[in-house]
Coordinates of C-alpha atoms in Angstrom, one line a residue:
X331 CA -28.6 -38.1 -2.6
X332 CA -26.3 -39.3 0.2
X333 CA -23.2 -38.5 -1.7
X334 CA -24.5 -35.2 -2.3
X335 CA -25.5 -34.6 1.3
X336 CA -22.1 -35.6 2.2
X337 CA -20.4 -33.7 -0.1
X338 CA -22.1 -30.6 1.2
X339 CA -21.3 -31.2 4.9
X340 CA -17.8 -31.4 4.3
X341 CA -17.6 -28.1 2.4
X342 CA -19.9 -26.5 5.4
X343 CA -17.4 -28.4 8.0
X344 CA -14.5 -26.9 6.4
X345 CA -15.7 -23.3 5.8
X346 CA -15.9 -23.8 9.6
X347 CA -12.8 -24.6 10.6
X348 CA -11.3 -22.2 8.3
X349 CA -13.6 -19.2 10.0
X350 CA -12.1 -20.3 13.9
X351 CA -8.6 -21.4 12.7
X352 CA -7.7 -17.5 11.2
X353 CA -8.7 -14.0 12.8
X354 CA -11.8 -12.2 10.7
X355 CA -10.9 -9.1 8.6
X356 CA -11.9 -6.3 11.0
X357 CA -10.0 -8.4 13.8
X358 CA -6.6 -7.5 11.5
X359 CA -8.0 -4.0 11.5
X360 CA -8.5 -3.2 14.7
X361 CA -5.4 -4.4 15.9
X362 CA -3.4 -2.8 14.0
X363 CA -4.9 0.6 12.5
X364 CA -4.4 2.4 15.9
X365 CA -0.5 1.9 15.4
X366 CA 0.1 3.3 12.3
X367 CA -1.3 7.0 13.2
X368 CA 0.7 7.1 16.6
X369 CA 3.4 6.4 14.6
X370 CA 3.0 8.7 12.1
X371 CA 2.0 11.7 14.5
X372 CA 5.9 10.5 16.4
X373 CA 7.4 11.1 13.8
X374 CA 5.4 14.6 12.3
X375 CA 5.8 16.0 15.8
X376 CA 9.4 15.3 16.0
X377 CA 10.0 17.2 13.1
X378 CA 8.3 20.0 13.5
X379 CA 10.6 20.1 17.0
X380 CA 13.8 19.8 15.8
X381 CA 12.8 22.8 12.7
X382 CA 11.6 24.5 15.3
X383 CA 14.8 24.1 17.5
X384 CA 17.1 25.7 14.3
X385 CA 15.6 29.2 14.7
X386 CA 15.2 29.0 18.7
X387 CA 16.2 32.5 20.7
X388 CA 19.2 31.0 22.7
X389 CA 20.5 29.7 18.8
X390 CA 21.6 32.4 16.3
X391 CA 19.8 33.1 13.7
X392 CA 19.4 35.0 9.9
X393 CA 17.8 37.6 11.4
X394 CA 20.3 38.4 14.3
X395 CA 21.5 42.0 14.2
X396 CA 25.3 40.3 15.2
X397 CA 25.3 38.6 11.9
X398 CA 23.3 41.0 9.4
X399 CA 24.5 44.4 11.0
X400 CA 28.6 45.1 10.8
X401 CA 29.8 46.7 14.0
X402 CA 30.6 50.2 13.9
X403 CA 33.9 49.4 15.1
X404 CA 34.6 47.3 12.1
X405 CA 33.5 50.3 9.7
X406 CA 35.7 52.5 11.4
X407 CA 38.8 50.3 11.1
X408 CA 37.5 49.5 7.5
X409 CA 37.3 53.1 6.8
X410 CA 40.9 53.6 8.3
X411 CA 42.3 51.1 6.2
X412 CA 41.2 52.4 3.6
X413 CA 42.3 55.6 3.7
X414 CA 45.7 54.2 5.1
X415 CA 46.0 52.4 1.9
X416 CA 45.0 54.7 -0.7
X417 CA 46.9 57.9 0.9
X418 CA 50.1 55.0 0.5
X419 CA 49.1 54.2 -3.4
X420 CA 49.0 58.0 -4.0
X421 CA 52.6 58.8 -2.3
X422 CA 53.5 56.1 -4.2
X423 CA 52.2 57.6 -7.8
X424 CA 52.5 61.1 -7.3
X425 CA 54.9 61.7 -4.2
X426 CA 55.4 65.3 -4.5
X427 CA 51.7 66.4 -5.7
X428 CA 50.6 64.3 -2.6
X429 CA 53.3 65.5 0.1
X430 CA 52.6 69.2 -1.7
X431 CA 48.7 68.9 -0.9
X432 CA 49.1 67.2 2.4
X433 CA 51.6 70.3 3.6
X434 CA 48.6 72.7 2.6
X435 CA 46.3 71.0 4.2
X436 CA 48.0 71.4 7.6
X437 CA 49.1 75.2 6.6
X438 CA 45.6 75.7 6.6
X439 CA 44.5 73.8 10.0
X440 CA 47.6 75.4 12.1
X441 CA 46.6 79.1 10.6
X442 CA 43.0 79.0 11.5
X443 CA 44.2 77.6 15.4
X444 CA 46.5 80.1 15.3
X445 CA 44.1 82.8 14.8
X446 CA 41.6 81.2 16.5
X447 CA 43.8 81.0 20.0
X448 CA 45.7 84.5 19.2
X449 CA 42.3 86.3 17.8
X450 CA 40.0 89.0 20.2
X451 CA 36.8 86.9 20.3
X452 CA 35.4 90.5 18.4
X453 CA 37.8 89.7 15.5
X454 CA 36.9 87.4 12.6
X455 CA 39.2 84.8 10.7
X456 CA 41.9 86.6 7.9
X457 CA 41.2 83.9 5.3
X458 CA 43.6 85.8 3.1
X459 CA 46.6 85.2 5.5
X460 CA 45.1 80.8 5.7
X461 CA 45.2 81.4 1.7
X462 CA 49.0 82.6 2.0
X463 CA 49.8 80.0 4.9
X464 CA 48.6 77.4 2.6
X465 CA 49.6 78.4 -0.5
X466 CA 53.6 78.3 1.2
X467 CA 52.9 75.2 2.3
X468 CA 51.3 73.1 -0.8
X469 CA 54.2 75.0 -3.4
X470 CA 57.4 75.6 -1.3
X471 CA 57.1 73.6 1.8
X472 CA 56.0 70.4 0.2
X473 CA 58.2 69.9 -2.6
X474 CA 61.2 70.8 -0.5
X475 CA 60.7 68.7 2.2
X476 CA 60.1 65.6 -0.7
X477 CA 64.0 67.2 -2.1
X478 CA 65.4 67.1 1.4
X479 CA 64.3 63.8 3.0
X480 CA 65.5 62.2 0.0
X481 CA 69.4 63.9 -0.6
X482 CA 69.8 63.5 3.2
X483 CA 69.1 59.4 2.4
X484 CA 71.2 59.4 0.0
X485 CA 74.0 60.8 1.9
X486 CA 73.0 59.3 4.8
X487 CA 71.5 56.2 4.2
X488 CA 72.2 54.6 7.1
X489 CA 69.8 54.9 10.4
X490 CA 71.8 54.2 13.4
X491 CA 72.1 56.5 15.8
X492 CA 75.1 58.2 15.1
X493 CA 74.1 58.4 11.1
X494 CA 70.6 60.1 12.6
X495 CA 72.4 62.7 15.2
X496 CA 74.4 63.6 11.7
X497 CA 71.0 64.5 9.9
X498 CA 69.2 66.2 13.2
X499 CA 72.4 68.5 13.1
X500 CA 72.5 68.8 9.2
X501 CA 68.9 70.0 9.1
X502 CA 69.3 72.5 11.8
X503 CA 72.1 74.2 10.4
X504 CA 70.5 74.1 6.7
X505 CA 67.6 73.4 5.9
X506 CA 65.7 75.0 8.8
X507 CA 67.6 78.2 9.0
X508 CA 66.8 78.5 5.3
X509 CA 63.2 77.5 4.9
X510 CA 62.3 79.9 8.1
X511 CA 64.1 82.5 6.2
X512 CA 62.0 81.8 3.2
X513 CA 59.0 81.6 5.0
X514 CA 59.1 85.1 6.5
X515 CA 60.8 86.2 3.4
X516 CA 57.5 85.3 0.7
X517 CA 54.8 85.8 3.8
X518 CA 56.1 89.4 4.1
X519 CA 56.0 90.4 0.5
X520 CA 52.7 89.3 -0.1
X521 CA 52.2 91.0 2.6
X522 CA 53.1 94.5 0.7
X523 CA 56.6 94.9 2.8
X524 CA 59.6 96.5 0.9
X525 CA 63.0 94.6 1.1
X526 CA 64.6 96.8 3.7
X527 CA 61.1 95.6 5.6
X528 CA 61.9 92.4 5.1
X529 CA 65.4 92.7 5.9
X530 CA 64.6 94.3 9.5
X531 CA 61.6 91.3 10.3
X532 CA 64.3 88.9 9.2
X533 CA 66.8 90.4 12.2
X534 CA 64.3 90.9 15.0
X535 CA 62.2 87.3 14.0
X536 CA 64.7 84.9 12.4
X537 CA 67.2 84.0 15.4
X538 CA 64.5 84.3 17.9
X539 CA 62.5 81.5 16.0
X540 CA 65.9 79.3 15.2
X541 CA 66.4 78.9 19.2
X542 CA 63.2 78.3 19.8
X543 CA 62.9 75.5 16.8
X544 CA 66.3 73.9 18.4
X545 CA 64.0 73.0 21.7
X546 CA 61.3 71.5 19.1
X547 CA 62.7 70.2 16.0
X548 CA 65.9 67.8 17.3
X549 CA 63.5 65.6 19.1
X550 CA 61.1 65.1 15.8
X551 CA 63.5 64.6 13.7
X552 CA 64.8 62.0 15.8
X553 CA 61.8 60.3 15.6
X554 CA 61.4 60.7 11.9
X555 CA 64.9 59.6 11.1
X556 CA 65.5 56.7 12.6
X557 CA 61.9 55.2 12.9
X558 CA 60.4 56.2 10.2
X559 CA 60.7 55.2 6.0
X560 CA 62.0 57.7 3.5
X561 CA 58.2 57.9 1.9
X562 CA 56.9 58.3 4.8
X563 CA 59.5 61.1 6.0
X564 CA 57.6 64.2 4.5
X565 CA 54.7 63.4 5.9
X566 CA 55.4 62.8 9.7
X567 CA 58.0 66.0 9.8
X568 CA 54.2 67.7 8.4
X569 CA 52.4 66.3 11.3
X570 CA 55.3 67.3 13.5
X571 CA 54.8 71.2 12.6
X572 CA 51.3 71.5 13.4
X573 CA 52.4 72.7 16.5
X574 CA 55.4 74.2 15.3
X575 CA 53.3 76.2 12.4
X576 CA 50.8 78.0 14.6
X577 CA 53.7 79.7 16.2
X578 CA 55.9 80.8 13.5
X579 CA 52.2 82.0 11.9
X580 CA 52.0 83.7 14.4
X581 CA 55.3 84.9 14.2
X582 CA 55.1 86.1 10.4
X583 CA 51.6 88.0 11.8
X584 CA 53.7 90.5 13.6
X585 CA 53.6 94.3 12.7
X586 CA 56.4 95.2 10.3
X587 CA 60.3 95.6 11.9
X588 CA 60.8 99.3 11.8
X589 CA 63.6 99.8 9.6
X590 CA 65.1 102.8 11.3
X591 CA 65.1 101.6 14.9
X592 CA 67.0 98.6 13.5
X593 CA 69.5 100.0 11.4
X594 CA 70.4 102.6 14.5
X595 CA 70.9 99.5 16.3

């Protein structure tokens, strides 16, 4: 009995001192459970900030019209490139078709300003005479300005500015005299006019338009010759008679010569 009794004390004493010597179970708990969800919101809230921060205003985002929308001066210059480039392939493949074409094209824009500043505001367009105008240009003009620019490199080929003075004078004493003749030559048979027609246009027309073309053409071709490739050539001396074609369309409008007042001349 006593060592029993003993025996039980000391298990009771011990259970005791074990109880006070440790904290409890919900001590542990409540100490440290409140931690753990302040942590955890830190750190959810935090990154819910910086996702939030990617696609702030002030930042730039997918949906900005500066990133998904291309400027319209960058389509422009896109679209002039473009062009640049292919209209270089196709002078490059087929010169004269392409020089041919591009001379009818600006026939037909100097013919219609040409009627359009020489016209009563009663009159309408002559789309036969733009039809002849560009008709000269895409099958004479064209191919003969391809011809020339390249003979007159060959027996030219250099570009200073004595070798370019050489060509300005070469083409004003040959190749311009003859293709103005030419011009009012084909313009006024389609026209219908007899050769002693043409012949009299030719002497009241022809010299008048020459001296006029030397206050023009020496300048351009000064320009085109010595600034400007051999490709190229056929296309800026086009550009340069836009101007220079609504006059001598104009000219080749004129009534017929009469052919008796000239010859009594």
């Amino acid at each position: 009995m006593t060592g029993g009794f003993l025996r039980s004390g000391g298990r009771r004493a011990h259970q005791l001192l074990l109880h006070h010597s440790r904290p409890s179970l919900a001590d542990a708990l409540s100490k440290h459970s409140p931690s753990k969800p302040y942590v955890r919101s830190r750190l959810i809230s935090s990154k819910f900030k910086e996702s939030s921060s990617q696609f702030s205003p002030a930042s730039p985002s997918l949906f900005s019209s500066s990133y998904s929308v291309p400027s319209a001066s960058a389509a422009s210059s896109f679209s002039r490139n473009g062009f640049v480039s292919w209209y270089l392939g196709m002078i490059e493949a087929r010169p004269v078709l392409t020089k041919s074409l591009t001379a009818g094209a600006i026939f037909i824009a100097a013919d219609v300003s040409s009627q359009m500043i020489t016209l009563p505001p009663s009159d309408s367009l002559d789309l036969v005479r733009t039809l002849r105008m560009a008709g000269y240009g895409a099958l004479v003009l064209g191919p003969s300005l391809h011809l020339w620019f390249n003979f007159v490199s060959r027996i030219l080929p250099k570009r200073d500015v004595l070798t370019t003075f050489k060509k300005i004078f070469l083409g004003q004493t040959t190749y311009g005299p003859i293709m103005t003749t030419v011009f009012f030559s084909i313009n006024a048979g389609l026209q219908g006019e007899t050769g002693a027609e043409i012949i009299a246009r030719l002497k009241r027309d022809l010299i008048p338009t020459c001296q006029r073309g030397l206050v023009y053409w020496p300048i351009c071709d000064f320009i085109t010759f010595k600034f400007i490739p051999v490709r190229l050539q056929p296309l800026v001396s086009n550009s340069f008679s836009f101007l220079w074609t609504i006059y001598i369309t104009y000219m080749a409008s004129l009534q017929k010569a009469s052919v008796q007042r000239i010859s009594t001349d």
